[in-house]
Coordinates of C-alpha atoms in Angstrom, one line a residue:
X186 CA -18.7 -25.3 26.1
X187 CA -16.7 -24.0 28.6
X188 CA -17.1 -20.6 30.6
X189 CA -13.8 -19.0 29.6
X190 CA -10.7 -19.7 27.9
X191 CA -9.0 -19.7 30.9
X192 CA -11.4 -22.8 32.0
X193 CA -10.4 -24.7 28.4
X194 CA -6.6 -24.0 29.5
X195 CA -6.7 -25.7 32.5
X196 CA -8.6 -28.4 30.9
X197 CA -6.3 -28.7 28.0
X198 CA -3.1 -28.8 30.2
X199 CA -4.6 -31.8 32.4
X200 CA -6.2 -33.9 28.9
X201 CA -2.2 -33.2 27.8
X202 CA -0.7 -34.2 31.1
X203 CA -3.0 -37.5 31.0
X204 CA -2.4 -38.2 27.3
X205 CA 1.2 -38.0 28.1
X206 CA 1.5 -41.1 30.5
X207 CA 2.9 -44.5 29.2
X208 CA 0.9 -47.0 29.4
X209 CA 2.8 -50.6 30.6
X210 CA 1.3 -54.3 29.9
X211 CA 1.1 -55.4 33.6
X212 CA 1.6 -54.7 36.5
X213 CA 4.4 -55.8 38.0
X214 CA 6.3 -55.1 34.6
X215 CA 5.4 -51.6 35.4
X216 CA 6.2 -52.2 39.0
X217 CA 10.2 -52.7 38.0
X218 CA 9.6 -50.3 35.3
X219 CA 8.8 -47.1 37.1
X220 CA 12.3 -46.3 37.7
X221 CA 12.9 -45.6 34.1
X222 CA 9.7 -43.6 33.8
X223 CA 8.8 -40.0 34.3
X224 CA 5.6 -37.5 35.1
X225 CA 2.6 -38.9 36.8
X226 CA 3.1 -42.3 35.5
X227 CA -0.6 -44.6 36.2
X228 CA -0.1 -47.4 38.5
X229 CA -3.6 -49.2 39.3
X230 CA -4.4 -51.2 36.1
X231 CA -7.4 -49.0 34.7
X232 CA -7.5 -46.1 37.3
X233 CA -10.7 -43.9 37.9
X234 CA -10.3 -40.2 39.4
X235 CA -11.9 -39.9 42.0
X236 CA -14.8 -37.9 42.4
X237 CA -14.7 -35.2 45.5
X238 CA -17.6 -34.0 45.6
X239 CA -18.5 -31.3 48.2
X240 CA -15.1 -31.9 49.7
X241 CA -13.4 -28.7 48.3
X242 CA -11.0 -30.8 47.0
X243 CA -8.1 -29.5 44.7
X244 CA -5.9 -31.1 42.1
X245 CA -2.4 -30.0 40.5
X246 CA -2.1 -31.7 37.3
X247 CA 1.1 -33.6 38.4
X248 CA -0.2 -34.0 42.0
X249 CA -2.9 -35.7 41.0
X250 CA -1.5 -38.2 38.7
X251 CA 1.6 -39.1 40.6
X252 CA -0.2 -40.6 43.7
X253 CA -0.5 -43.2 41.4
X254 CA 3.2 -44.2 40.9
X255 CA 4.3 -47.5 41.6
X256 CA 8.0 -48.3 42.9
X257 CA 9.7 -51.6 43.5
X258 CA 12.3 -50.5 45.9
X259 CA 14.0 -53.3 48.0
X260 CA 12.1 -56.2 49.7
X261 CA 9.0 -55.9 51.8
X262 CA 6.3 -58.1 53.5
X263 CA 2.9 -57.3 54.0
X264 CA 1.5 -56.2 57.6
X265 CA 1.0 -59.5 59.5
X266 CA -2.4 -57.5 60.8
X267 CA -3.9 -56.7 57.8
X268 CA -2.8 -60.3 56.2
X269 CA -4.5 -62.5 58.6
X270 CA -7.6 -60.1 58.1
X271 CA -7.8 -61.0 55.1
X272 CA -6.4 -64.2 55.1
X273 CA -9.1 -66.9 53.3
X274 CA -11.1 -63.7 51.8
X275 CA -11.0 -64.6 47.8
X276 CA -9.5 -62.0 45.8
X277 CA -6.9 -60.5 48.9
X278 CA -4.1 -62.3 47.3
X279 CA -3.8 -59.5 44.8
X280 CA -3.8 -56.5 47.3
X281 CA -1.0 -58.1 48.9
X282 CA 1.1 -58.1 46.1
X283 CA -0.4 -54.2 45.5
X284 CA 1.0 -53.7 48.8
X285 CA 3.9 -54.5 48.6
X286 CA 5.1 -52.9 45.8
X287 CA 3.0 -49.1 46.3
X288 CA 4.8 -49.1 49.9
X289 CA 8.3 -48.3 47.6
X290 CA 7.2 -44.8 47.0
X291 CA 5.2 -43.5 49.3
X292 CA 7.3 -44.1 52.5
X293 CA 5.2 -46.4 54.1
X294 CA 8.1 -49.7 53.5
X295 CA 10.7 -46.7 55.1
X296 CA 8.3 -46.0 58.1
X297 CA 7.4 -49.4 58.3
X298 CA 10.4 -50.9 58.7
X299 CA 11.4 -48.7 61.5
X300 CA 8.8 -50.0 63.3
X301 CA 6.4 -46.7 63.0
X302 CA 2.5 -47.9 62.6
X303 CA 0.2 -45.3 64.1
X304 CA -2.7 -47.3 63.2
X305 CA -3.8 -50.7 62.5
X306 CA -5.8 -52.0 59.3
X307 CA -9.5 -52.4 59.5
X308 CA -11.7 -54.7 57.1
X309 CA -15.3 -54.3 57.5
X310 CA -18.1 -57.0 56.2
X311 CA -21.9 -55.5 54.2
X312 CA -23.8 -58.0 52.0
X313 CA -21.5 -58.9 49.9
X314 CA -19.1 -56.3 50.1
X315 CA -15.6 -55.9 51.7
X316 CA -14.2 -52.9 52.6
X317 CA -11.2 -52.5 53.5
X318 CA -8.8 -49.6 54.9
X319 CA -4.7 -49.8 55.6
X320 CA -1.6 -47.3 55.7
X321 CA -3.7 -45.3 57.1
X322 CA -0.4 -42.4 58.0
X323 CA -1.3 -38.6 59.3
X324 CA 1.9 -36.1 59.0
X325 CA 2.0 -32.7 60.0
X326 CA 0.2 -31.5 56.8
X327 CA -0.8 -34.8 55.6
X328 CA -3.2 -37.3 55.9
X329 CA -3.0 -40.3 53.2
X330 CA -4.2 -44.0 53.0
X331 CA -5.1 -46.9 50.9
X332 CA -8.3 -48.6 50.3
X333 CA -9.9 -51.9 49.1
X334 CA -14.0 -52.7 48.1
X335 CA -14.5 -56.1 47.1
X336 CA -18.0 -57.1 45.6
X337 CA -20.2 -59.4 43.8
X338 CA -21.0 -56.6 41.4
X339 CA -17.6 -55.7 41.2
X340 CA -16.7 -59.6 39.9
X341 CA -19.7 -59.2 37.5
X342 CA -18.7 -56.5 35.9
X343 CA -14.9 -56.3 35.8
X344 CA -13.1 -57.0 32.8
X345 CA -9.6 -56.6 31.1
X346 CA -8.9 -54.1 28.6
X347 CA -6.3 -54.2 25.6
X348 CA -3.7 -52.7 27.2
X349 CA -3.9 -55.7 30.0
X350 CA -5.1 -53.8 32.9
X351 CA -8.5 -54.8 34.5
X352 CA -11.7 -52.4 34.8
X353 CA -15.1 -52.8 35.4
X354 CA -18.3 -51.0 33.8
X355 CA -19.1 -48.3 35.9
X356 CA -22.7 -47.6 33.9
X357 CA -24.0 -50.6 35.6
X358 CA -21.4 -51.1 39.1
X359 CA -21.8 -48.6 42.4
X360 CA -19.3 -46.9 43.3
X361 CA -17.4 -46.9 46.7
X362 CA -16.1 -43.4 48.3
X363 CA -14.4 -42.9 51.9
X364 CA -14.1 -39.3 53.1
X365 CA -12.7 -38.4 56.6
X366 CA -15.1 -37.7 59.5
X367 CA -12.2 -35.5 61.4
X368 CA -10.7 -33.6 58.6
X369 CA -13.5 -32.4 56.3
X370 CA -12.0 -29.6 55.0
X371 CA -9.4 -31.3 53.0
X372 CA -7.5 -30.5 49.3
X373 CA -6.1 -33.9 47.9
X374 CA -7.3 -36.7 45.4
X375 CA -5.7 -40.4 44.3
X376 CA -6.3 -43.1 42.2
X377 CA -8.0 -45.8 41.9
X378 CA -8.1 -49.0 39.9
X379 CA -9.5 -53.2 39.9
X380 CA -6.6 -55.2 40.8
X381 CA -7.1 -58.9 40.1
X382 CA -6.0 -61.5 42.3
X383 CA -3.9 -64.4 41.6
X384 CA -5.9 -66.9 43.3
X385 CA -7.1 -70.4 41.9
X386 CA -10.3 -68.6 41.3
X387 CA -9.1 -65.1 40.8
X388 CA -10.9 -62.0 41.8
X389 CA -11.3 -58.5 41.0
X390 CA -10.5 -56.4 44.2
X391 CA -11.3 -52.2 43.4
X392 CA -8.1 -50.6 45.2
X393 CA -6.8 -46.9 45.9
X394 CA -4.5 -44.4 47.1
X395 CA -5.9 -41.3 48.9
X396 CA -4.0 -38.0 50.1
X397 CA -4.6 -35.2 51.2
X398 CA -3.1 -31.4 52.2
X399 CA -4.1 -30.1 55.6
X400 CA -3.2 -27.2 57.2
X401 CA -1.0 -27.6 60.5
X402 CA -3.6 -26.4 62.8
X403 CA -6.2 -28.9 61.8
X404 CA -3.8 -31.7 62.6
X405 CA -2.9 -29.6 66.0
X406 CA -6.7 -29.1 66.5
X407 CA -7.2 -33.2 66.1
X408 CA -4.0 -33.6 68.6
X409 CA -5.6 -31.5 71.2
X410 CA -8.9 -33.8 71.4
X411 CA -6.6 -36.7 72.8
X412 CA -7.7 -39.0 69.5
X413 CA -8.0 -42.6 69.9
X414 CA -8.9 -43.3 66.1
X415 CA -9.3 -42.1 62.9
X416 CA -12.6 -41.6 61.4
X417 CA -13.9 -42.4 57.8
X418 CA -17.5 -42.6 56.6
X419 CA -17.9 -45.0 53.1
X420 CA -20.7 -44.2 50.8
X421 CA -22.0 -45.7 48.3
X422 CA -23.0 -44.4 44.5
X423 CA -25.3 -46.3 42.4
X424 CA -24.5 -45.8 38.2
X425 CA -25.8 -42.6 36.5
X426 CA -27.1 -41.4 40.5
X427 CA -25.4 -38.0 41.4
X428 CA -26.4 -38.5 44.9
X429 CA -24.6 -41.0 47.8
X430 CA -26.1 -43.6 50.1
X431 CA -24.1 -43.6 53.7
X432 CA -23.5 -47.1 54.3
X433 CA -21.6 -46.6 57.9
X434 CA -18.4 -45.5 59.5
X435 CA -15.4 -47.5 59.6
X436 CA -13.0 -46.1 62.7
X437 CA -9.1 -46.9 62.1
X438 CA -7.5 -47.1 66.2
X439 CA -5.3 -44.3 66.2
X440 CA -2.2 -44.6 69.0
X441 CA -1.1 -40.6 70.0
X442 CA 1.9 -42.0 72.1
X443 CA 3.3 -43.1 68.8
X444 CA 2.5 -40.2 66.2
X445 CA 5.8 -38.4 65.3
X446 CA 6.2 -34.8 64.9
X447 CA 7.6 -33.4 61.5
X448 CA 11.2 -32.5 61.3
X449 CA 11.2 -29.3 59.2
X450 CA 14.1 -27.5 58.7
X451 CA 14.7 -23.8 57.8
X452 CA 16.8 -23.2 54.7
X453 CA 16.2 -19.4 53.0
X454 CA 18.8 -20.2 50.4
X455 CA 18.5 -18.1 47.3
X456 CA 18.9 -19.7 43.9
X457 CA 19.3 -16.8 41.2
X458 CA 18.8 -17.5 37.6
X459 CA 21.1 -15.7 35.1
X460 CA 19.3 -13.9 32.6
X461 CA 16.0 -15.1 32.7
X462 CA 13.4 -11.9 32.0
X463 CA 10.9 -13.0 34.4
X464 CA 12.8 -15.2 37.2
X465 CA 15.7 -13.4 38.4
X466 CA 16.0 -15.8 41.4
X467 CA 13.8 -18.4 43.3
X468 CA 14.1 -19.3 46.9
X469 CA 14.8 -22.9 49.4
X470 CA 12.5 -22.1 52.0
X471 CA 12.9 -24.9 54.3
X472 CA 13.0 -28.6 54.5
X473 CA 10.1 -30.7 56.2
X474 CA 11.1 -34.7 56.8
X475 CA 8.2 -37.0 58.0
X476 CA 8.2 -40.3 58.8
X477 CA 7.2 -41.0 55.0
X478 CA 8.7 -38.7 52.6
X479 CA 11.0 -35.4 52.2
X480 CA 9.4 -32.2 51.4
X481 CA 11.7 -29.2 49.9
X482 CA 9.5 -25.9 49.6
X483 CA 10.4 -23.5 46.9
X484 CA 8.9 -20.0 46.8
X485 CA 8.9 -17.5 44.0
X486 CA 7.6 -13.5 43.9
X487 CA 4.1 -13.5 45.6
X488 CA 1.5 -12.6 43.3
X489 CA 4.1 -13.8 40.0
X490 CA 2.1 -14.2 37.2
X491 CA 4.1 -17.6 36.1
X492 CA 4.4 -20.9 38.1
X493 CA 7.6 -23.1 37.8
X494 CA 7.4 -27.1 37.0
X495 CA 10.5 -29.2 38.2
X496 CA 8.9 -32.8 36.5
X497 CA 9.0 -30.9 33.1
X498 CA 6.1 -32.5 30.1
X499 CA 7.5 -35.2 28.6
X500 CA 10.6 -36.2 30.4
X501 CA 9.9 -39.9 30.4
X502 CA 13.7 -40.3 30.7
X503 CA 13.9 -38.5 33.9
X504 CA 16.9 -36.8 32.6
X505 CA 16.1 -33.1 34.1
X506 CA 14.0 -33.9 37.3
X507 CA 15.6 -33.0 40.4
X508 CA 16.1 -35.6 43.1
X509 CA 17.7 -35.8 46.8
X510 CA 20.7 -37.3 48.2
X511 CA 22.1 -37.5 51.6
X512 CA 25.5 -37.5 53.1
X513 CA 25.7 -41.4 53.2
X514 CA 24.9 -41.8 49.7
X515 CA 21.3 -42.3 49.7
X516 CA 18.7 -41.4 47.2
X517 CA 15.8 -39.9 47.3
X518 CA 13.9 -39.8 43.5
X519 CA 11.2 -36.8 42.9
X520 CA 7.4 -38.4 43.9
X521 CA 5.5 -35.5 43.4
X522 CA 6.1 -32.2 42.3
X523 CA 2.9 -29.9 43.9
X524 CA 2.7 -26.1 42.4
X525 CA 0.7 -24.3 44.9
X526 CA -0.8 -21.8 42.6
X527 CA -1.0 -22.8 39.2
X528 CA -4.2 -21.2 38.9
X529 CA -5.3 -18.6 41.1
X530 CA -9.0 -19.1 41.0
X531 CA -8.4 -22.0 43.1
X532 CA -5.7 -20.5 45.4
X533 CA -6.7 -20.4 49.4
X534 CA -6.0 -17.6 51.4
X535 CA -2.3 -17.6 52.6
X536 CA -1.2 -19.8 49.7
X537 CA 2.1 -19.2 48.9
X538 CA 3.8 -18.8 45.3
X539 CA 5.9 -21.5 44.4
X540 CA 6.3 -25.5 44.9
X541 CA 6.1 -28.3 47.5
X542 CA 8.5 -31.0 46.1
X543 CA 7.8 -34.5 47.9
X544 CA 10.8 -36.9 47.5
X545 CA 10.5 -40.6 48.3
X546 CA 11.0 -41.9 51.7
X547 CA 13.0 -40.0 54.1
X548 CA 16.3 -40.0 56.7
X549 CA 13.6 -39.0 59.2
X550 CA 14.7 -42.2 61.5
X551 CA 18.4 -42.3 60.7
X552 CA 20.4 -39.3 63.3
X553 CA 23.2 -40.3 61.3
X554 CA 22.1 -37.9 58.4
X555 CA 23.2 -34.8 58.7
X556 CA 22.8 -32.8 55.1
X557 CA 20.8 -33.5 52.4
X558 CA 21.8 -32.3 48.8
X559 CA 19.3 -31.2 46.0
X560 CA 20.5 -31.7 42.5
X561 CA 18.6 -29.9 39.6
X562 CA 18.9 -30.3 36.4
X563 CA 16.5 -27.2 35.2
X564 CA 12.9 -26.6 35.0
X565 CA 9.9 -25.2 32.9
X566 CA 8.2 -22.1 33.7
X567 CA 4.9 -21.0 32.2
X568 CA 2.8 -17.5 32.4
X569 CA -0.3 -17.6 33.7
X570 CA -1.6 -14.5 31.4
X571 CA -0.4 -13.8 28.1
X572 CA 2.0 -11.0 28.3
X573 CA 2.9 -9.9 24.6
X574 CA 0.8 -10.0 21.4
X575 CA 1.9 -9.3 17.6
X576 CA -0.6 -8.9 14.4
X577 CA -1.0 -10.8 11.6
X578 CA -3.0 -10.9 8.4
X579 CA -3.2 -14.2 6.5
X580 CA -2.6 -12.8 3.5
X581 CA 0.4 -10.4 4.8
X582 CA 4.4 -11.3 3.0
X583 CA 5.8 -14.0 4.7
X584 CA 8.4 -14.8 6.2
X585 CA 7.9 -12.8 9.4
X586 CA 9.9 -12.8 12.4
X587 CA 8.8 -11.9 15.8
X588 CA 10.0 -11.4 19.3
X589 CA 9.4 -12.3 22.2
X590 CA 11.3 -11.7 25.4
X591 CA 14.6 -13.4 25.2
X592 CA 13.8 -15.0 22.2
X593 CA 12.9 -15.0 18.4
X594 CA 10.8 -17.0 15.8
X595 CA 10.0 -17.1 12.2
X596 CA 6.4 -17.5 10.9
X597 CA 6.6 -19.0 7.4
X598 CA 2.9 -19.8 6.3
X599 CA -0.3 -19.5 7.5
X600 CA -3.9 -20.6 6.8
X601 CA -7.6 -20.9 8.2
X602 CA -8.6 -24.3 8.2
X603 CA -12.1 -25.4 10.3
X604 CA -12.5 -22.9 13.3
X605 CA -8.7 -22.9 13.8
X606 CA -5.9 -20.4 12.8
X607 CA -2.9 -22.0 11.8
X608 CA 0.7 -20.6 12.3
X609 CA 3.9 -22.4 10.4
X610 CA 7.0 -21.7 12.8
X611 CA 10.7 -22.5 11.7
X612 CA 12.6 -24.4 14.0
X613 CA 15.8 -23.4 14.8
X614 CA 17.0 -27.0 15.1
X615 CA 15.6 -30.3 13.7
X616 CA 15.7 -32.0 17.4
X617 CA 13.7 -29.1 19.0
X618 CA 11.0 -30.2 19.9
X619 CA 9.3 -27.5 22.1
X620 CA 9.4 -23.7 21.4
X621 CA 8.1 -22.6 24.6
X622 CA 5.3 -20.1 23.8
X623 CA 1.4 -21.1 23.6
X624 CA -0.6 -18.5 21.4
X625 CA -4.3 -17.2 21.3
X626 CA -6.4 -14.3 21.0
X627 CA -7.0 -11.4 23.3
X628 CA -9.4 -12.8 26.3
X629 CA -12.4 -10.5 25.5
X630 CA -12.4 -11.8 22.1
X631 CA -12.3 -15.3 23.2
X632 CA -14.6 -14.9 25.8
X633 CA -17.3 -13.6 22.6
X634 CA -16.6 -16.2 20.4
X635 CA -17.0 -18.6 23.1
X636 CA -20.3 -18.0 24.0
X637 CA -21.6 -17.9 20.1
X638 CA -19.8 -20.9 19.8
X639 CA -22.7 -21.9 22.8
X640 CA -25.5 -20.5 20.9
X641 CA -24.7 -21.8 17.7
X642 CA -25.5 -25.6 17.2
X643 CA -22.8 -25.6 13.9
X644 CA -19.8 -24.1 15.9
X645 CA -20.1 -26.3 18.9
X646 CA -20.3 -29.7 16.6
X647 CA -17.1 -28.3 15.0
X648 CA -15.6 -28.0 18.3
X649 CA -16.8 -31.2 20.1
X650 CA -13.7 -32.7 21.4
X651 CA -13.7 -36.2 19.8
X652 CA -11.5 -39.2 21.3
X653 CA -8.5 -40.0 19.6
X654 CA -8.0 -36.7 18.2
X655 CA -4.7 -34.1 18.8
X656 CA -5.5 -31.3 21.1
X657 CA -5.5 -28.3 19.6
X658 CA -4.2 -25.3 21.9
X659 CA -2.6 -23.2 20.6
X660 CA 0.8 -24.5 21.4
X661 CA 3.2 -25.1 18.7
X662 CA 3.8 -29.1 18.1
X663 CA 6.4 -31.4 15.7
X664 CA 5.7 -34.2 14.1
X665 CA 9.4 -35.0 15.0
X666 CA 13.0 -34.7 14.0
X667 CA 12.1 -34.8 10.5
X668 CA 9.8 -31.4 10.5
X669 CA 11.9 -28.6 10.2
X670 CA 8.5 -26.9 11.7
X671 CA 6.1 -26.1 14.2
X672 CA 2.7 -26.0 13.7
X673 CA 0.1 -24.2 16.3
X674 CA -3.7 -24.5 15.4
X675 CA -5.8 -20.9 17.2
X676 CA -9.4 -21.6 17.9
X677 CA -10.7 -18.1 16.4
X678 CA -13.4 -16.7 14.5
X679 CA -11.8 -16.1 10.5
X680 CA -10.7 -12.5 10.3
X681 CA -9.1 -10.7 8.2
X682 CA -6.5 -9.5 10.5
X683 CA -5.5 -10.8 14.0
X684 CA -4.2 -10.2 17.0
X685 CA -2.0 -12.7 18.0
X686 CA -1.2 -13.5 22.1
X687 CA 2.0 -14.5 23.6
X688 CA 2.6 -16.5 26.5
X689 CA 5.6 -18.3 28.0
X690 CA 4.7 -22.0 28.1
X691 CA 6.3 -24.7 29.7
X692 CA 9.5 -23.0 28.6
X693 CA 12.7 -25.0 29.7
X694 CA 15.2 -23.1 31.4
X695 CA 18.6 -24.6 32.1
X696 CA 20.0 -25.0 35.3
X697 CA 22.7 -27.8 36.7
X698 CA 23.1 -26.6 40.8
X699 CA 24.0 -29.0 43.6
X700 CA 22.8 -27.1 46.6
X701 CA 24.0 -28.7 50.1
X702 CA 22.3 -27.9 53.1
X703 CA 22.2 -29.0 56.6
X704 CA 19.2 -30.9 58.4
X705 CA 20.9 -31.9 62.3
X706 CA 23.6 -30.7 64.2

């Protein structure tokens, strides 16, 4: 079971976030679908986290699903480089089509095609395996790049699932990792995923996107050492092993004279939000334009005990997310949207409250640009503690109405049904279909019941998450429309009087700015 209900929050909110995402027939159909599509959308055909191991990785939900997005944005070729490498290697047909399409969002096609390649491509030969590494791109923050493993065991075991994406079975295939020689202390993740090739004979190729957050003064630190390359070291994992084999280090040549500064841009503008109880105003700290992508930081109160989301649950319409445009008419669409302290166990020193927006692409290598406009269309904010309660007794006279903060609701039947309390909420409208408030039961209670839930073989059985079945968490859900109701399920022992939590949760709060502000002179 988990240690805490804190714990089995975070790992509710990512199951949610990963249940969420649609799930396309192929590829390229979800290649020229991805403009349509919202929230850390998959893009390798049956993607596998990736495991950090001792590299002190972190992931944000969103962060860590949206590396994954795949744009079809304009026309493209491969890297000549990297296609006569692989040029007569079975299966390389595939990536190249990969390529091209993945290089749409994550600013490589933008970079590319102003002639900016730091590095070259390197394919390396062991046994039977292929290894390959490419866009291999450091920023001022940011190191990111992509990676290819070709094997015999790979091609033995790969195979295509229902939804039309290609896997392999990973109880009986090694697994492939790459972690950086210069910057070890690195947060970040990606995605990975089998990509089949189109050849006559085709063949599975296992393919990934890798980035990850470093501080300026490791990239500074790496500057000052006069780099001529990039180092990576690839290990290898063998199935149910938890322990890595070091097959050997693969060097990417790394040209200083070429590396490009960041362009970031202080903005302190001040956003305020009218009648909000806990976010009187948020803050545009400053712009940062790489060669790649856009960032816009936001900061909130240090030490806030909420955290905002700008790519809100469920908006596969893309109707609220914010998005970038310049003064020539360009646009740049949301990629990731990175809260910096959604939970604070796993803040750093010195991290900052608040958000790290990356937009595609960038005007980094256009002078012309001179302002850069961000258009929101509202956002979600959620309370990391609970910060109201209420009591209730099952068999009390219902209706009762509660409130909380700015806002009101109506409990209209409740029951105890297999380790779970459950509330019956009025909506106010038919077409709601959040209300904005997760419930529980005071953290010291929880953190008890949790740990006879442990010890007691009966409890945990009742508990076992199973596949396939609804998450219960404690936030109220609709079965559509057609309910005039919400219904929120409470893991809690069955008392005869409860005392019921309250916290805001993913709670939408309007808010349609254009906010203009300068990036050259």
């Amino acid at each position: 079971m988990l240690k805490s209900a804190r714990e089995k929050q975070v790992k509710e909110e990512l199951t949610q976030s990963l249940q969420e995402l649609p799930v396309p027939a192929s590829l390229l159909q979800f290649a020229k679908d991805v403009p349509d599509m919202a929230e850390s959308t998959p893009a390798i055909p049956g993607r596998r986290p990736i495991r950090q191991r001792s590299r002190k990785a972190r992931f944000t939900i969103a962060a860590a699903c949206a590396l994954a997005v795949v744009a079809s944005v304009g026309a493209a070729q491969v890297s000549p480089t990297f296609a006569n490498m692989v040029k007569g290697l079975p299966g390389f047909s595939g990536v190249l089509g990969w390529l091209d399409e993945v290089r749409g969002y994550d600013g490589v096609r933008n970079a590319r095609s102003y002639g900016y390649e730091p590095t070259e491509p390197v394919v390396k030969q062991f046994g039977d395996v292929t290894i390959g590494i490419s866009d291999v791109y450091l920023t001022g923050d940011q190191l990111s790049y992509k990676t290819f493993v070709k094997s015999d065991e790979i091609k033995k075991n790969a195979f295509k699932r229902d939804n039309g994406y290609w896997d392999a079975d990973w109880r009986k295939t090694a697994d492939y990792f790459f972690h950086s020689v210069d910057f070890k202390e690195a947060r970040g993740g990606g995605s990975r995923g089998i990509i089949m090739s189109d050849d006559s004979t085709p063949e599975p190729v296992y393919a990934g996107t890798h980035s990850y957050t470093l501080t300026p003064q490791q990239v500074q630190d790496f500057m000052n050492k006069d780099p001529k390359e990039l180092r990576f070291r690839v290990y290898k994992s063998q199935p149910g092993q938890q322990n890595s084999e070091f097959l050997f280090d693969i060097s990417v040549p790394f040209d200083k004279s070429q590396w490009r500064e960041d362009l970031i841009v202080p903005i302190r503008q001040k956003i305020e939000v009218a009648g909000d109880p806990d976010l009187p105003s948020f803050t545009l700290e400053q712009v940062k334009i790489t060669p790649t992508n856009t960032q816009l930081d936001i900061k909130i109160e240090q030490g806030a005990n909420h955290y905002l989301q700008f790519r809100p649950f469920g908006d596969f319409d893309k109707k609220f997310e914010p998005y970038l445009t310049d003064d020539k008419g360009n646009k740049y669409p949301l990629n990731v949207d990175g809260v910096q302290k959604m939970y604070d166990s796993l803040a750093r020193p010195g991290d900052r409250d608040g958000n790290t927006m990356e937009f595609m692409s960038s005007p980094y290598f256009d002078p012309s640009v001179k302002r850069l406009t961000l258009h929101l269309n509202g956002f979600q904010l959620t309370e990391k503690t609970p910060s109201a309660a209420f009591t209730l007794s099952p068999g009390e006279k219902l209706p009762k109405t509660v409130r909380f903060k700015d806002k009101q609701f109506t409990i209209v039947g409740t029951s105890y049904k297999k380790g779970y309390l459950w509330l019956k909420i009025k909506k106010d409208r038919p077409e709601d279909a959040h209300l904005g408030i997760r419930f529980g039961i005071p953290e010291d209670l929880s953190k008890a019941y949790q740990e006879k839930i442990k010890n007691t073989p009966e409890l945990n059985e009742l508990y076992d998450q199973r596949p396939g079945v609804a998450l219960i968490d404690g936030v109220p859900r609709s079965g559509g429309p057609e309910d005039d109701y919400f219904e929120a399920g409470i893991m809690a022992p069955e008392q005869d009087s409860y005392e019921i939590t309250m916290m805001r949760n993913a709670n939408p709060i309007p808010l349609k700015q254009e906010i203009t502000f300068e990036i050259r002179k």
